[in-house]
C-alpha positions as MATLAB code, in Angstrom:
seq = 'MKRYIYLLIPLLTFALVSCEDELEEKAALDVTVSSTGNVTWEGNTVVVKKGTPLTFDFTGNPDFITFFSGESGRKFIYRKRDQVALKDIVSSKLSFSVWYQYGNAATSVNLLKLYLSETFPGLAKNKFEADSVLVEGFAWNDLVDPSKMPTAPSNAANATHFEVDFTPYLGKRMTIAACYKPVSNAAAQPRVNIVGMKIVNTMKDGTTSTLFAGDFNFTPVNMMCHHRLNDQRSMTVNREYGSVTNSTSGIWNLSGATKGDFFIHSSNSGAKLKYSWLVSNMILANACSPDYGQPIKNVTEGTSSYTYIYKTAGTYKATFVATNSNYKAESQVLRELNIKVVE';
ca = [
      -3.622  -18.886  -37.249;
      -3.294  -19.853  -33.490;
       0.698  -20.924  -32.136;
       0.465  -23.570  -29.653;
       3.968  -23.516  -27.431;
       3.121  -25.816  -24.125;
       7.284  -26.753  -23.206;
       9.399  -24.221  -25.244;
      11.028  -21.501  -23.563;
       9.154  -18.454  -22.225;
       6.519  -20.593  -21.731;
       7.943  -21.951  -18.944;
       6.777  -24.654  -16.625;
       7.195  -26.254  -13.431;
       5.079  -27.832  -10.906;
       4.752  -27.371   -7.147;
       3.452  -30.273   -5.447;
       2.781  -30.877   -1.811;
       1.314  -33.821   -0.502;
      -0.202  -34.790   -4.035;
      -1.471  -38.277   -3.080;
      -4.181  -36.390   -1.785;
      -5.028  -34.515   -4.211;
      -8.096  -36.383   -6.955;
      -6.356  -35.148  -10.076;
      -2.662  -32.382  -10.506;
      -3.027  -28.535  -11.337;
      -2.881  -28.322  -15.537;
      -2.621  -25.477  -17.420;
      -1.646  -24.202  -21.019;
      -1.543  -21.976  -22.027;
      -1.817  -19.865  -26.514;
      -1.603  -17.131  -27.840;
      -3.650  -15.912  -31.274;
      -2.487  -14.375  -34.194;
      -3.809  -11.748  -35.407;
      -2.750   -8.368  -37.399;
      -1.860   -6.501  -34.076;
      -0.180   -9.349  -32.906;
       2.178  -11.560  -33.677;
       5.889  -14.006  -32.760;
       8.969  -12.818  -32.361;
      11.071  -16.258  -31.407;
       9.696  -16.505  -28.715;
       7.920  -13.442  -27.598;
       4.572  -12.265  -28.440;
       4.373   -9.170  -29.846;
       1.353   -6.478  -29.837;
       0.878   -2.916  -30.705;
      -0.042   -1.117  -27.168;
      -3.916   -0.926  -26.105;
      -4.944   -4.036  -28.118;
      -6.872   -6.823  -26.582;
      -4.484   -9.117  -25.957;
      -6.537  -12.789  -25.287;
      -4.688  -15.872  -23.386;
      -6.364  -19.363  -24.505;
      -6.710  -21.920  -21.998;
      -6.478  -25.992  -22.001;
      -7.050  -27.346  -18.569;
      -9.360  -26.905  -15.888;
      -7.321  -25.762  -12.436;
      -8.914  -24.948   -9.645;
      -8.566  -21.569   -9.736;
      -6.022  -18.979  -11.913;
      -4.303  -15.794  -11.308;
      -3.092  -13.915  -13.162;
       0.729  -11.515  -13.198;
       1.037   -9.360  -16.046;
       4.653   -8.343  -15.597;
       3.698   -4.873  -15.303;
       5.198   -2.859  -11.962;
       3.078   -4.195   -8.472;
       2.381   -7.015  -10.883;
       5.425   -9.176  -11.343;
       5.631  -13.122  -10.095;
       8.750  -12.975   -8.550;
       8.487  -10.313   -5.882;
       5.597  -11.568   -4.710;
       6.391  -12.301   -1.209;
       8.931   -9.139   -2.185;
       9.071   -6.771    0.525;
      12.006   -5.319    0.795;
      14.574   -3.535   -2.796;
      17.842   -3.495   -2.751;
      19.516   -0.532   -1.795;
      20.961   -0.761   -4.931;
      18.909   -1.597   -7.271;
      17.396    2.661   -5.640;
      17.761    5.959   -7.559;
      15.010    8.043   -5.605;
      13.368    7.534   -2.689;
      10.410   10.032   -1.679;
       7.590   10.177    1.049;
       4.744   12.909   -0.864;
       1.735   13.908    1.159;
      -0.720   16.966    1.463;
      -2.472   18.100    4.500;
      -5.983   20.719    4.554;
      -8.016   21.864    7.316;
     -11.308   21.076    7.617;
     -14.360   23.470    9.789;
     -13.010   27.046   12.240;
     -10.641   29.303   11.135;
      -7.060   30.817   10.979;
      -7.092   31.491   15.113;
      -7.843   27.769   15.800;
      -5.336   26.371   12.789;
      -2.253   28.770   14.985;
      -0.017   25.422   14.857;
      -2.567   22.980   14.991;
      -0.575   20.137   13.225;
       3.039   18.780   13.632;
       5.109   16.525   12.186;
       7.507   14.486   13.248;
      10.608   12.648   12.286;
      13.578   10.131   14.405;
      15.903    7.548   13.646;
      16.057    7.323   17.141;
      12.962    7.275   18.760;
      12.939    3.485   20.655;
       8.669    2.808   19.657;
       5.529    3.014   22.038;
       5.242   -0.159   23.884;
       1.809    0.124   23.624;
       0.568   -1.230   26.839;
       2.223    1.103   28.923;
      -0.373    4.733   28.608;
       1.855    6.716   30.681;
       4.868    5.788   29.833;
       4.146    5.860   25.840;
       2.153    9.727   26.803;
       5.550   11.695   28.542;
       7.965    9.058   25.850;
       5.895   11.292   23.361;
       6.082   14.372   24.756;
       9.699   14.893   26.259;
      11.566   13.364   22.813;
      13.523   14.779   20.977;
      11.788   15.029   17.634;
      13.219   16.698   13.929;
      10.673   18.400   11.763;
       9.412   16.005    8.648;
       8.407   19.441    7.671;
       8.539   22.623    8.289;
       6.377   23.989   10.467;
       5.973   27.032    9.005;
       4.535   25.809    5.748;
       1.674   24.450    7.232;
      -1.836   25.648    6.643;
      -2.252   28.602    8.675;
      -6.728   28.509    7.873;
      -9.558   25.767    6.912;
      -9.195   25.180    3.364;
     -10.838   22.496    1.211;
      -9.105   18.822   -1.263;
      -8.168   21.086   -4.270;
      -6.347   23.694   -2.458;
      -4.398   20.691    0.060;
      -0.412   22.116    0.958;
       1.287   18.784   -0.500;
       5.249   17.886    0.721;
       7.717   16.017   -0.935;
      10.484   14.856    0.845;
      13.310   13.468    0.088;
      13.841    9.952    1.709;
      16.850    9.310    0.031;
      19.453   10.107    3.013;
      16.642    7.389    4.978;
      17.564    4.186    2.573;
      18.642    1.582    4.850;
      17.735    3.331    7.816;
      14.367    2.594   10.219;
      12.356    5.862   11.251;
       9.069    6.603   12.610;
       6.624    9.446   11.330;
       4.917   11.347   13.891;
       1.907   14.017   13.678;
       0.789   15.806   16.801;
      -2.225   17.531   16.853;
      -3.076   19.979   19.214;
      -5.654   22.621   19.215;
      -4.858   25.928   20.951;
      -8.117   28.002   21.229;
     -11.734   27.070   21.043;
     -12.880   30.233   19.924;
     -14.738   28.035   16.887;
     -14.254   24.752   15.351;
     -11.405   22.973   16.174;
     -10.286   22.275   12.366;
     -10.423   18.561   11.385;
      -7.108   17.085    9.940;
      -6.920   15.346    6.660;
      -3.880   13.568    5.463;
      -3.135   12.093    2.152;
      -2.093    9.929    0.258;
       0.595    9.688    2.244;
       3.462    7.257    0.671;
       6.838    6.323    0.522;
       8.258    5.956   -3.243;
      11.030    4.399   -4.671;
      11.617    5.538   -7.852;
      14.320    2.398  -10.120;
      17.003    2.073  -11.539;
      14.990    0.875  -14.678;
      12.795    3.779  -13.916;
       9.228    1.362  -12.450;
       8.850    2.399   -8.943;
       7.683    0.513   -5.668;
       5.174    2.460   -2.837;
       5.065    1.810    0.295;
       1.121    3.262    1.848;
       0.290    5.046    5.547;
      -1.241    1.565    6.233;
       1.726   -0.557    6.500;
       3.773    2.499    8.138;
       1.499    1.160   11.459;
       0.191    4.222   13.326;
      -0.598    3.900   16.239;
      -3.063    6.617   18.451;
      -1.605    8.316   21.559;
      -4.840    9.171   22.712;
      -3.774   12.737   25.441;
      -7.277   12.962   25.819;
      -8.358    9.721   26.943;
      -9.083    9.856   30.689;
     -11.043   13.119   30.660;
     -14.335   10.757   29.461;
     -15.338   13.953   27.015;
     -19.189   14.485   26.599;
     -18.586   14.600   22.731;
     -16.001   11.282   22.873;
     -18.335    9.171   24.557;
     -18.907    7.126   21.847;
     -15.365    5.610   21.776;
     -15.830    2.770   24.908;
     -12.485    0.545   23.319;
      -9.475    1.107   24.036;
      -9.585    4.323   24.699;
      -5.553    4.920   25.437;
      -4.121    3.977   21.920;
      -7.703    3.199   19.802;
      -8.951    4.528   15.790;
     -11.993    4.666   14.855;
     -14.683    4.376   11.533;
     -16.407    7.790   12.125;
     -16.066   11.345   12.990;
     -15.655   11.118   16.855;
     -13.982   14.593   18.057;
     -10.347   14.248   18.286;
     -10.526   10.885   17.888;
      -8.133    9.462   14.539;
      -9.294    7.945   11.959;
      -7.050    5.499    9.965;
      -9.165    3.389    7.921;
      -7.900    4.686    4.489;
      -4.331    4.335    5.855;
      -4.584    1.699    2.909;
      -3.829    4.662    0.364;
      -2.797    7.590    2.324;
      -5.426    8.926    3.377;
      -6.334    9.677    7.585;
      -7.829   12.630    9.523;
      -8.342   13.112   13.500;
     -12.110   14.792   13.605;
     -12.915   18.474   14.208;
     -14.322   19.626   17.564;
     -17.666   22.174   18.720;
     -16.839   25.225   19.214;
     -15.960   25.887   23.323;
     -15.465   21.951   23.825;
     -12.631   21.261   25.733;
      -8.939   21.456   23.348;
      -8.504   17.768   22.097;
      -4.337   16.717   21.865;
      -3.386   13.491   20.655;
      -0.598   12.012   18.456;
      -0.227    9.432   15.781;
       3.181    7.569   15.655;
       4.511    4.781   13.330;
       6.226    2.046   14.082;
       9.424    1.471   12.676;
       9.422    2.031    8.617;
      12.302    0.947    6.576;
      11.941    3.025    3.794;
      13.261    0.033    1.345;
       9.686   -1.361    2.286;
       7.999   -2.193   -0.258;
       4.587   -4.024   -0.402;
       4.616   -7.543   -2.366;
       3.442   -7.610   -6.002;
      -0.174   -9.057   -6.631;
      -1.888  -10.682   -9.030;
      -5.301  -10.723  -10.852;
      -8.022  -13.906   -9.996;
      -8.998  -15.495  -12.763;
     -10.739  -18.261  -12.955;
     -12.095  -20.216   -8.841;
     -13.980  -23.577   -8.172;
     -17.086  -22.267   -9.284;
     -16.476  -20.094  -11.907;
     -14.810  -20.969  -15.046;
     -13.272  -20.029  -18.688;
     -11.149  -20.786  -21.715;
      -9.945  -17.126  -21.944;
      -9.006  -14.472  -20.787;
      -8.201  -10.799  -22.297;
      -5.486   -8.235  -20.905;
      -5.191   -4.859  -22.526;
      -0.756   -3.128  -22.497;
      -0.857    0.192  -22.672;
       2.670    1.221  -22.169;
       5.370    0.488  -23.901;
       8.095   -2.284  -23.209;
       8.770   -5.613  -22.293;
       6.741   -8.293  -19.804;
       6.302  -11.184  -18.559;
       3.182  -12.431  -17.982;
       2.889  -15.280  -15.505;
      -0.011  -17.649  -15.021;
      -1.081  -19.331  -11.800;
      -2.891  -22.446  -11.729;
      -3.405  -24.167   -8.695;
      -5.782  -26.997   -8.123;
      -6.502  -27.587   -3.552;
      -7.601  -29.357   -0.575;
      -7.499  -28.354    2.902;
      -4.547  -31.750    2.891;
      -2.636  -30.742    0.038;
      -1.728  -27.905   -2.822;
      -0.810  -28.620   -6.547;
       0.742  -25.301   -8.630;
       1.544  -25.599  -11.718;
       3.357  -21.891  -13.676;
       3.268  -20.786  -17.289;
       5.044  -17.598  -18.811;
       5.137  -15.744  -21.801;
       7.516  -13.102  -22.955;
       5.144  -10.287  -24.043;
       6.384   -7.361  -26.040;
       4.956   -4.090  -26.233;
       4.647   -1.285  -28.856;
       3.993    1.933  -30.282;
];
C-alpha cells in the first residue's frame, strides 16, 4: 500500500524561480513513501525502525535532485550556516593527536611548540621579513603544555592525544600557531604528524558541529626559504609562504587538512637544521561548516526512487531539492517529510 502526500504538511512545497520564462520546463517533484512491515505512518509522519531501508518514490523528472537526511551535518536549514549561535552551545573542544616519525629522542627535544592567541594581529602574507619577525617576537600563549608533547619518535597507534576546552573562547577570534624548530641533526630531524585537528561544538539538543583544521586557513612561514637548501630545491614556487603536496624536508604538507591531518617532513642526519612556523587565520570557535546534501540525480542519470537507512533513533526532517537550470535561469522545488526513527 502506498500513501501519497502532495500538498499537505509536512510534505512542504514551495518554488524558488528566477527568470522562469527562460526555462523550457519548471522543476517538478512529488515524493511518496511505501508502507511496509517496518515503515508506517502516524498522521503526517513516517515512522521507520532504525536500520530499515526507507524508499522514497519520485514523480516528476527534474534535472537534479539533492537529498538532505535531516541528520547532524545534513540539515537543509543549515546549508548556508557558517556560525552556531552561542546560546545553543553547551561545550566546545579542540582535539588532535601528535606523533613524531624518524630520528631519535635527542632530535625530538623541543621539536614542536603549539601556541594560541586572541590578540595576534595576523600575517601580512606579502611582507615576509615583517611576518617572520612578528611570529618570533610575539607573546604567544601555550596551546598545550610543552612538557606533554612527545619526547621520541613513535607511531600513529601511540600518538599523543590532546583535548583543549575551547568553551572560554566562544565568540572570540583566536589564532593557532605551530613552531617546528629542531635543535639537533645528529640523527634525522623528525617528521611531525598532526592528526584529526578539529573544533567540535556540542549543542543543547545533543547534536554537534565540527570545524576541521582545513577551515583554519593555516599559512606556513618558511623561515629557511632564502637559504636555498639542497633538500628543499624542489620547492620552486612561493617559497616564503607555500606548502607542498609531497614530502619536502622541513616544509608543511597541508593536503589532508580538510580532515584535520597535516605534517612537516623530516630531514636526513647531518642536514641543515630546519625552522618553520604555521599560523592560522583568526578562528571563530563557534564557526562551522555549512551542512550539505547528497546529490542523487543529475541530467545524465534518471531515477524513480531513492533508498536511505537511518541508523539512529530520533526525529528528522528529510528534504529533497529538485532543480531545473540552464545558464540563464533556475527553478527549484522543495519537498519535506517528517521522519521518526524508532528502536
